[in-house]
């Protein structure tokens, strides 16, 4: 625990969080752009999400008559917990002091805290949509979170640590060894990520079709800067899952020291990885249709089973 | 010197609880005695037992005394060691807080048909009974104290006895408590036959053969499990908790269940010696079943206190999972991890005592002001009762195991111990331990869903009934009690290192295995095994959350200034353009849990009634639509109904010998006499 007091480390961690938060809308825009290309549509410019955010921040906030303080604080808490979660995830460098603050289980807990307030905000105004969204979100969360924890358990057993930085370090040091446990965990994490970030086939971020929406239903009553924070929080969550997939399973290139050259290389490599991942996500979203809500449980139990199989295959085959 | 002081403190603790009960006898004539004497004495008893706990845990004082009463050949033995001190501390905290809450709360009974004296008397005896259970050091004293606790709490459950349902619930509770007590007695009997006498000291050194040890374990698990609420022995909880006065529910759920856990821990780790891995497996199986079953039922109930009761079942399951991990690791030569699991168990005991008492006190406040038990009739209470709303929210976050509150710490510690599964030798155990951790993860998230539902339906939205619309904030005493508990939930979540160190002294005395790695890096960092493996800093997470709130505050303050005194513009919510949203159009509690019902349907026995009448002229236009959902506990159908049928049938058979003829009874007596003479000759 000696390296906690290094000012440089904290400064860089802060910078990394700022980069993370700032880049999140760009990643969402990239996925949307690829989707548009595939659908032969003209895509909005890559900077469109930023313009949307600026527009929303400039607008007045309107509150429903029955809105309580929970409704008003929820956007800040949802965004805040997502930012803390982003601070915990190694972006371009390992061994930053923020990685020690919380491990992967706490990361899941932070997402849980955000979801808790998001669902409460959905229920707050007392409309049917909000309640519907909250109920569905908690259902999806209840199935996705255990699967996510199983992924983490599989990784944690491989690396004998739940600390994300140490896990990545362990995977790096093992070279390109194709372990069945990691493969299963990767598949499960992809499925969980799709569910948790509300992408097709679980939820459709582009729709306001009333009976199918989950995330949009909860934030239906939000306006102005509160809506902006909610949207931005959603984009940030997508980015976090993207970075988790890239850095946990394809960590090669991530900077292990804080010298400028390796950081630059790490940043460039991460950009390439995210571009590929985003394109893959867009392709996948175009290939499948949104599924009925009650089929989501099957989708997520597949994720859970995959992660469990991953963990068990480590316990049975690899650890002895 | 300190020992004498402790001795006096212990005596004063129990005496003030008993005298609080005796004082209450006068309360029927002069209700002010309740405020002036009864509750202050109860609070004093709580503070004193907290003091005793502090002396034991911090200063390391232990005590063994023999009281000059009891059976002629077995005087009462009392003993104070870190384990009993820890539980005494929990009893103390909750009792003290309940005595702050009580005076305002019992006002509602002042002009009612029920006797305040009885309430005060049995509360005092109940608390004294629990204190004596954790202090008892021989089987006889333990059983007497245990019965005092059970019977006193029976009268408290039956307090509002004018309703038949309450009497029924209380009878069920008494019945199960007595069956449990018999099982515990049998368990002690096994020890007694191997030991020289019935003191716990003799039990500790008794060498049980493996078969008898397993039998004692099974009897203890069933006996203590009946009190703690292990599935399928849990059915009294959801019946008894809702009908008891709320501060009593807080004591019963927050403390009495923990006393049962204490009894089981004493049995498992103190008397039975080194645990066997089969026992660990049994505990894991029972704990997982209890946790999942409890949370699924909590998720679907609509009576507020019933939800809380089922959630207690869930949390007892989690504690038993931790105990199972501990036993498994200890049996497999991993004492450090086993100790860590025991710390997680005790941490969860503490957490559950805090947040469940808080939630029951909240529920009492809600029910007192809104006169509604049913979630479907609530809504929008946060506007009417803002402080209760805040404390209830903090309780919900804690129980949902979300950082940075206390429920998360124990869950995190449990996951950390589960992740050490690769050190186990047996392949089966290596696989079982992570699977149980997966079940624990599922339980945690379902609990979060359950409490989002409870909070969202009761406190948010629009009021669904007239009483709720007119609810007012509760009196100061009740608010202070809730506030203290909410702060304690936060403190135990924020400073895990301090509490792990405190609990470490308990586990060290039980398992003789010090835990140093967890707290080595100062109060900021909790590192259960070593910092490379995992670290968690609750204060820094809290700092982040606070920063989010401070940002909100600054944005609010800044805009407030620029906007002048005008509040934010308020509009009608989106109503799809039809106009006129009514409270009846909101999502209900039943609707909220419908997706879960679809997914986990076999878990419950559901009785659904749908009505669907169509307009005669236009078959696509519904005239009357309805949906009703009743939930039954499957345990009734699978266990209790057959047992009840069997008992009735057996008693009918036995009743045949009751002919009513005097000569038959004389013949029975004669035959009995002959048999007895033959036996003793």
mmCIF file of N, CA, C and O in Angstrom, chain A residues 113-183:
data_model
loop_
_atom_site.group_PDB
_atom_site.id
_atom_site.type_symbol
_atom_site.label_atom_id
_atom_site.label_comp_id
_atom_site.label_asym_id
_atom_site.label_seq_id
_atom_site.Cartn_x
_atom_site.Cartn_y
_atom_site.Cartn_z
ATOM 1 N N UNK A 113 -25.739 0.202 -7.137
ATOM 2 C CA UNK A 113 -26.199 1.418 -6.460
ATOM 3 C C UNK A 113 -26.829 2.375 -7.470
ATOM 4 O O UNK A 113 -27.891 2.958 -7.234
ATOM 5 N N UNK A 114 -26.163 2.515 -8.631
ATOM 6 C CA UNK A 114 -26.725 3.370 -9.666
ATOM 7 C C UNK A 114 -28.082 2.878 -10.119
ATOM 8 O O UNK A 114 -29.036 3.647 -10.248
ATOM 9 N N UNK A 115 -28.185 1.569 -10.318
ATOM 10 C CA UNK A 115 -29.448 1.003 -10.777
ATOM 11 C C UNK A 115 -30.542 1.195 -9.738
ATOM 12 O O UNK A 115 -31.696 1.459 -10.071
ATOM 13 N N UNK A 116 -30.165 1.065 -8.454
ATOM 14 C CA UNK A 116 -31.115 1.252 -7.360
ATOM 15 C C UNK A 116 -31.768 2.631 -7.472
ATOM 16 O O UNK A 116 -32.990 2.769 -7.435
ATOM 17 N N UNK A 117 -30.945 3.653 -7.664
ATOM 18 C CA UNK A 117 -31.509 5.006 -7.727
ATOM 19 C C UNK A 117 -32.224 5.258 -9.043
ATOM 20 O O UNK A 117 -33.215 5.981 -9.091
ATOM 21 N N UNK A 118 -31.720 4.649 -10.112
ATOM 22 C CA UNK A 118 -32.394 4.797 -11.398
ATOM 23 C C UNK A 118 -33.819 4.238 -11.320
ATOM 24 O O UNK A 118 -34.788 4.880 -11.753
ATOM 25 N N UNK A 119 -33.937 3.048 -10.690
ATOM 26 C CA UNK A 119 -35.265 2.426 -10.576
ATOM 27 C C UNK A 119 -36.163 3.245 -9.658
ATOM 28 O O UNK A 119 -37.355 3.418 -9.936
ATOM 29 N N UNK A 120 -35.589 3.762 -8.567
ATOM 30 C CA UNK A 120 -36.393 4.587 -7.670
ATOM 31 C C UNK A 120 -36.882 5.830 -8.402
ATOM 32 O O UNK A 120 -38.032 6.247 -8.256
ATOM 33 N N UNK A 121 -35.997 6.425 -9.211
ATOM 34 C CA UNK A 121 -36.402 7.605 -9.962
ATOM 35 C C UNK A 121 -37.535 7.265 -10.916
ATOM 36 O O UNK A 121 -38.452 8.058 -11.122
ATOM 37 N N UNK A 122 -37.477 6.053 -11.483
ATOM 38 C CA UNK A 122 -38.552 5.637 -12.373
ATOM 39 C C UNK A 122 -39.886 5.535 -11.661
ATOM 40 O O UNK A 122 -40.929 5.871 -12.204
ATOM 41 N N UNK A 123 -39.829 5.080 -10.399
ATOM 42 C CA UNK A 123 -41.074 4.918 -9.658
ATOM 43 C C UNK A 123 -41.567 6.221 -9.056
ATOM 44 O O UNK A 123 -42.693 6.311 -8.577
ATOM 45 N N UNK A 124 -40.711 7.239 -9.054
ATOM 46 C CA UNK A 124 -40.984 8.402 -8.217
ATOM 47 C C UNK A 124 -42.198 9.207 -8.658
ATOM 48 O O UNK A 124 -43.003 9.620 -7.837
ATOM 49 N N UNK A 125 -42.330 9.429 -9.950
ATOM 50 C CA UNK A 125 -43.403 10.316 -10.383
ATOM 51 C C UNK A 125 -44.767 9.639 -10.272
ATOM 52 O O UNK A 125 -45.776 10.303 -10.053
ATOM 53 N N UNK A 126 -44.764 8.323 -10.376
ATOM 54 C CA UNK A 126 -46.022 7.621 -10.227
ATOM 55 C C UNK A 126 -46.767 7.435 -11.533
ATOM 56 O O UNK A 126 -47.996 7.438 -11.554
ATOM 57 N N UNK A 127 -46.035 7.308 -12.626
ATOM 58 C CA UNK A 127 -46.682 6.962 -13.889
ATOM 59 C C UNK A 127 -46.454 5.476 -14.166
ATOM 60 O O UNK A 127 -45.551 4.875 -13.598
ATOM 61 N N UNK A 128 -47.292 4.937 -15.040
ATOM 62 C CA UNK A 128 -47.143 3.508 -15.332
ATOM 63 C C UNK A 128 -45.817 3.213 -16.007
ATOM 64 O O UNK A 128 -45.188 2.207 -15.731
ATOM 65 N N UNK A 129 -45.382 4.110 -16.904
ATOM 66 C CA UNK A 129 -44.145 3.842 -17.637
ATOM 67 C C UNK A 129 -42.971 3.720 -16.703
ATOM 68 O O UNK A 129 -42.148 2.815 -16.829
ATOM 69 N N UNK A 130 -42.894 4.660 -15.767
ATOM 70 C CA UNK A 130 -41.776 4.638 -14.836
ATOM 71 C C UNK A 130 -41.746 3.347 -14.057
ATOM 72 O O UNK A 130 -40.694 2.703 -13.926
ATOM 73 N N UNK A 131 -42.902 2.930 -13.555
ATOM 74 C CA UNK A 131 -42.962 1.694 -12.787
ATOM 75 C C UNK A 131 -42.591 0.503 -13.635
ATOM 76 O O UNK A 131 -41.833 -0.379 -13.209
ATOM 77 N N UNK A 132 -43.086 0.516 -14.892
ATOM 78 C CA UNK A 132 -42.785 -0.593 -15.792
ATOM 79 C C UNK A 132 -41.290 -0.687 -16.044
ATOM 80 O O UNK A 132 -40.683 -1.762 -15.953
ATOM 81 N N UNK A 133 -40.696 0.474 -16.325
ATOM 82 C CA UNK A 133 -39.255 0.494 -16.570
ATOM 83 C C UNK A 133 -38.488 0.026 -15.350
ATOM 84 O O UNK A 133 -37.561 -0.783 -15.456
ATOM 85 N N UNK A 134 -38.888 0.508 -14.164
ATOM 86 C CA UNK A 134 -38.165 0.147 -12.948
ATOM 87 C C UNK A 134 -38.253 -1.341 -12.696
ATOM 88 O O UNK A 134 -37.255 -2.003 -12.396
ATOM 89 N N UNK A 135 -39.459 -1.869 -12.844
ATOM 90 C CA UNK A 135 -39.639 -3.302 -12.604
ATOM 91 C C UNK A 135 -38.792 -4.121 -13.567
ATOM 92 O O UNK A 135 -38.116 -5.077 -13.178
ATOM 93 N N UNK A 136 -38.788 -3.721 -14.837
ATOM 94 C CA UNK A 136 -38.021 -4.478 -15.831
ATOM 95 C C UNK A 136 -36.523 -4.332 -15.606
ATOM 96 O O UNK A 136 -35.762 -5.291 -15.735
ATOM 97 N N UNK A 137 -36.124 -3.110 -15.273
ATOM 98 C CA UNK A 137 -34.697 -2.885 -15.051
ATOM 99 C C UNK A 137 -34.205 -3.750 -13.897
ATOM 100 O O UNK A 137 -33.132 -4.349 -13.970
ATOM 101 N N UNK A 138 -34.995 -3.807 -12.813
ATOM 102 C CA UNK A 138 -34.557 -4.608 -11.678
ATOM 103 C C UNK A 138 -34.546 -6.094 -12.038
ATOM 104 O O UNK A 138 -33.704 -6.846 -11.560
ATOM 105 N N UNK A 139 -35.478 -6.506 -12.901
ATOM 106 C CA UNK A 139 -35.474 -7.910 -13.321
ATOM 107 C C UNK A 139 -34.218 -8.224 -14.126
ATOM 108 O O UNK A 139 -33.519 -9.209 -13.854
ATOM 109 N N UNK A 140 -33.948 -7.359 -15.116
ATOM 110 C CA UNK A 140 -32.753 -7.590 -15.931
ATOM 111 C C UNK A 140 -31.517 -7.557 -15.045
ATOM 112 O O UNK A 140 -30.625 -8.417 -15.139
ATOM 113 N N UNK A 141 -31.488 -6.577 -14.125
ATOM 114 C CA UNK A 141 -30.341 -6.458 -13.235
ATOM 115 C C UNK A 141 -30.192 -7.685 -12.354
ATOM 116 O O UNK A 141 -29.087 -8.187 -12.148
ATOM 117 N N UNK A 142 -31.330 -8.179 -11.859
ATOM 118 C CA UNK A 142 -31.273 -9.325 -10.949
ATOM 119 C C UNK A 142 -30.705 -10.546 -11.638
ATOM 120 O O UNK A 142 -30.116 -11.402 -11.000
ATOM 121 N N UNK A 143 -30.878 -10.630 -12.955
ATOM 122 C CA UNK A 143 -30.331 -11.787 -13.654
ATOM 123 C C UNK A 143 -28.926 -11.511 -14.166
ATOM 124 O O UNK A 143 -28.093 -12.412 -14.243
ATOM 125 N N UNK A 144 -28.663 -10.239 -14.514
ATOM 126 C CA UNK A 144 -27.370 -9.928 -15.106
ATOM 127 C C UNK A 144 -26.276 -9.834 -14.048
ATOM 128 O O UNK A 144 -25.139 -10.238 -14.285
ATOM 129 N N UNK A 145 -26.626 -9.307 -12.876
ATOM 130 C CA UNK A 145 -25.580 -9.063 -11.888
ATOM 131 C C UNK A 145 -24.937 -10.350 -11.378
ATOM 132 O O UNK A 145 -23.705 -10.417 -11.283
ATOM 133 N N UNK A 146 -25.731 -11.393 -11.057
ATOM 134 C CA UNK A 146 -25.060 -12.637 -10.660
ATOM 135 C C UNK A 146 -24.170 -13.181 -11.771
ATOM 136 O O UNK A 146 -23.072 -13.680 -11.506
ATOM 137 N N UNK A 147 -24.622 -13.052 -13.030
ATOM 138 C CA UNK A 147 -23.798 -13.529 -14.138
ATOM 139 C C UNK A 147 -22.495 -12.742 -14.194
ATOM 140 O O UNK A 147 -21.408 -13.295 -14.384
ATOM 141 N N UNK A 148 -22.611 -11.421 -13.995
ATOM 142 C CA UNK A 148 -21.415 -10.570 -13.986
ATOM 143 C C UNK A 148 -20.484 -10.992 -12.859
ATOM 144 O O UNK A 148 -19.257 -11.081 -13.043
ATOM 145 N N UNK A 149 -21.047 -11.278 -11.699
ATOM 146 C CA UNK A 149 -20.198 -11.699 -10.580
ATOM 147 C C UNK A 149 -19.523 -13.032 -10.884
ATOM 148 O O UNK A 149 -18.378 -13.253 -10.508
ATOM 149 N N UNK A 150 -20.236 -13.905 -11.596
ATOM 150 C CA UNK A 150 -19.626 -15.181 -11.954
ATOM 151 C C UNK A 150 -18.439 -14.973 -12.888
ATOM 152 O O UNK A 150 -17.413 -15.638 -12.771
ATOM 153 N N UNK A 151 -18.607 -14.022 -13.844
ATOM 154 C CA UNK A 151 -17.480 -13.703 -14.731
ATOM 155 C C UNK A 151 -16.297 -13.255 -13.896
ATOM 156 O O UNK A 151 -15.148 -13.703 -14.077
ATOM 157 N N UNK A 152 -16.605 -12.370 -12.924
ATOM 158 C CA UNK A 152 -15.531 -11.850 -12.086
ATOM 159 C C UNK A 152 -14.897 -12.960 -11.259
ATOM 160 O O UNK A 152 -13.676 -13.021 -11.098
ATOM 161 N N UNK A 153 -15.744 -13.881 -10.769
ATOM 162 C CA UNK A 153 -15.199 -14.980 -9.969
ATOM 163 C C UNK A 153 -14.266 -15.839 -10.826
ATOM 164 O O UNK A 153 -13.202 -16.255 -10.371
ATOM 165 N N UNK A 154 -14.698 -16.087 -12.074
ATOM 166 C CA UNK A 154 -13.846 -16.898 -12.940
ATOM 167 C C UNK A 154 -12.500 -16.218 -13.138
ATOM 168 O O UNK A 154 -11.442 -16.839 -13.000
ATOM 169 N N UNK A 155 -12.549 -14.906 -13.433
ATOM 170 C CA UNK A 155 -11.298 -14.171 -13.622
ATOM 171 C C UNK A 155 -10.493 -14.128 -12.336
ATOM 172 O O UNK A 155 -9.268 -14.288 -12.338
ATOM 173 N N UNK A 156 -11.202 -13.910 -11.220
ATOM 174 C CA UNK A 156 -10.506 -13.766 -9.953
ATOM 175 C C UNK A 156 -9.824 -15.059 -9.568
ATOM 176 O O UNK A 156 -8.753 -15.046 -8.962
ATOM 177 N N UNK A 157 -10.420 -16.175 -9.941
ATOM 178 C CA UNK A 157 -9.766 -17.436 -9.597
ATOM 179 C C UNK A 157 -8.553 -17.664 -10.483
ATOM 180 O O UNK A 157 -7.533 -18.166 -10.021
ATOM 181 N N UNK A 158 -8.654 -17.262 -11.758
ATOM 182 C CA UNK A 158 -7.501 -17.409 -12.637
ATOM 183 C C UNK A 158 -6.341 -16.567 -12.114
ATOM 184 O O UNK A 158 -5.199 -17.008 -12.068
ATOM 185 N N UNK A 159 -6.664 -15.347 -11.679
ATOM 186 C CA UNK A 159 -5.600 -14.426 -11.282
ATOM 187 C C UNK A 159 -5.358 -14.430 -9.780
ATOM 188 O O UNK A 159 -4.461 -13.739 -9.322
ATOM 189 N N UNK A 160 -6.159 -15.181 -9.019
ATOM 190 C CA UNK A 160 -6.078 -15.187 -7.550
ATOM 191 C C UNK A 160 -6.199 -13.780 -6.983
ATOM 192 O O UNK A 160 -5.519 -13.397 -6.037
ATOM 193 N N UNK A 161 -7.063 -12.981 -7.583
ATOM 194 C CA UNK A 161 -7.261 -11.619 -7.095
ATOM 195 C C UNK A 161 -8.545 -11.072 -7.695
ATOM 196 O O UNK A 161 -8.936 -11.453 -8.806
ATOM 197 N N UNK A 162 -9.218 -10.191 -6.962
ATOM 198 C CA UNK A 162 -10.374 -9.528 -7.551
ATOM 199 C C UNK A 162 -10.035 -8.121 -7.988
ATOM 200 O O UNK A 162 -10.892 -7.412 -8.495
ATOM 201 N N UNK A 163 -8.795 -7.727 -7.773
ATOM 202 C CA UNK A 163 -8.411 -6.391 -8.169
ATOM 203 C C UNK A 163 -8.208 -6.346 -9.682
ATOM 204 O O UNK A 163 -7.442 -7.128 -10.239
ATOM 205 N N UNK A 164 -8.905 -5.435 -10.349
ATOM 206 C CA UNK A 164 -8.888 -5.445 -11.818
ATOM 207 C C UNK A 164 -7.482 -5.293 -12.360
ATOM 208 O O UNK A 164 -7.093 -5.963 -13.316
ATOM 209 N N UNK A 165 -6.712 -4.404 -11.747
ATOM 210 C CA UNK A 165 -5.362 -4.167 -12.214
ATOM 211 C C UNK A 165 -4.523 -5.434 -12.109
ATOM 212 O O UNK A 165 -3.810 -5.819 -13.049
ATOM 213 N N UNK A 166 -4.651 -6.119 -10.960
ATOM 214 C CA UNK A 166 -3.886 -7.353 -10.776
ATOM 215 C C UNK A 166 -4.352 -8.440 -11.739
ATOM 216 O O UNK A 166 -3.536 -9.215 -12.255
ATOM 217 N N UNK A 167 -5.663 -8.500 -11.984
ATOM 218 C CA UNK A 167 -6.197 -9.512 -12.908
ATOM 219 C C UNK A 167 -5.587 -9.307 -14.287
ATOM 220 O O UNK A 167 -5.098 -10.251 -14.920
ATOM 221 N N UNK A 168 -5.594 -8.050 -14.750
ATOM 222 C CA UNK A 168 -5.048 -7.771 -16.081
ATOM 223 C C UNK A 168 -3.564 -8.123 -16.118
ATOM 224 O O UNK A 168 -3.068 -8.731 -17.077
ATOM 225 N N UNK A 169 -2.885 -7.779 -15.038
ATOM 226 C CA UNK A 169 -1.468 -8.085 -14.956
ATOM 227 C C UNK A 169 -1.236 -9.591 -15.069
ATOM 228 O O UNK A 169 -0.363 -10.046 -15.809
ATOM 229 N N UNK A 170 -2.068 -10.350 -14.362
ATOM 230 C CA UNK A 170 -1.912 -11.805 -14.376
ATOM 231 C C UNK A 170 -2.165 -12.363 -15.770
ATOM 232 O O UNK A 170 -1.437 -13.242 -16.240
ATOM 233 N N UNK A 171 -3.190 -11.819 -16.437
ATOM 234 C CA UNK A 171 -3.496 -12.330 -17.773
ATOM 235 C C UNK A 171 -2.384 -11.973 -18.747
ATOM 236 O O UNK A 171 -2.000 -12.768 -19.612
ATOM 237 N N UNK A 172 -1.837 -10.778 -18.576
ATOM 238 C CA UNK A 172 -0.712 -10.371 -19.423
ATOM 239 C C UNK A 172 0.472 -11.304 -19.234
ATOM 240 O O UNK A 172 1.107 -11.721 -20.203
ATOM 241 N N UNK A 173 0.766 -11.635 -17.970
ATOM 242 C CA UNK A 173 1.982 -12.396 -17.703
ATOM 243 C C UNK A 173 1.837 -13.848 -18.134
ATOM 244 O O UNK A 173 2.829 -14.542 -18.282
ATOM 245 N N UNK A 174 0.614 -14.314 -18.348
ATOM 246 C CA UNK A 174 0.454 -15.702 -18.763
ATOM 247 C C UNK A 174 0.624 -15.878 -20.267
ATOM 248 O O UNK A 174 0.573 -17.000 -20.755
ATOM 249 N N UNK A 175 0.799 -14.786 -20.981
ATOM 250 C CA UNK A 175 0.933 -14.898 -22.424
ATOM 251 C C UNK A 175 -0.396 -15.267 -23.048
ATOM 252 O O UNK A 175 -1.437 -15.282 -22.391
ATOM 253 N N UNK A 176 -0.349 -15.568 -24.340
ATOM 254 C CA UNK A 176 -1.597 -15.889 -25.025
ATOM 255 C C UNK A 176 -1.909 -17.353 -24.796
ATOM 256 O O UNK A 176 -1.647 -18.207 -25.636
ATOM 257 N N UNK A 177 -2.429 -17.654 -23.610
ATOM 258 C CA UNK A 177 -2.840 -19.027 -23.326
ATOM 259 C C UNK A 177 -4.347 -19.077 -23.434
ATOM 260 O O UNK A 177 -5.048 -18.326 -22.772
ATOM 261 N N UNK A 178 -4.817 -19.940 -24.299
ATOM 262 C CA UNK A 178 -6.258 -20.014 -24.479
ATOM 263 C C UNK A 178 -6.832 -20.917 -23.405
ATOM 264 O O UNK A 178 -6.826 -22.128 -23.510
ATOM 265 N N UNK A 179 -7.300 -20.302 -22.338
ATOM 266 C CA UNK A 179 -7.892 -21.089 -21.269
ATOM 267 C C UNK A 179 -9.388 -21.192 -21.515
ATOM 268 O O UNK A 179 -10.021 -20.196 -21.840
ATOM 269 N N UNK A 180 -9.973 -22.361 -21.328
ATOM 270 C CA UNK A 180 -11.428 -22.471 -21.495
ATOM 271 C C UNK A 180 -12.183 -21.553 -20.545
ATOM 272 O O UNK A 180 -13.198 -20.964 -20.914
ATOM 273 N N UNK A 181 -11.651 -21.405 -19.323
ATOM 274 C CA UNK A 181 -12.367 -20.571 -18.349
ATOM 275 C C UNK A 181 -12.485 -19.138 -18.862
ATOM 276 O O UNK A 181 -13.548 -18.512 -18.774
ATOM 277 N N UNK A 182 -11.379 -18.624 -19.443
ATOM 278 C CA UNK A 182 -11.413 -17.246 -19.926
ATOM 279 C C UNK A 182 -12.347 -17.102 -21.112
ATOM 280 O O UNK A 182 -13.052 -16.107 -21.255
ATOM 281 N N UNK A 183 -12.358 -18.116 -21.967
ATOM 282 C CA UNK A 183 -13.221 -18.052 -23.143
ATOM 283 C C UNK A 183 -14.692 -17.990 -22.740
ATOM 284 O O UNK A 183 -15.455 -17.132 -23.208
#
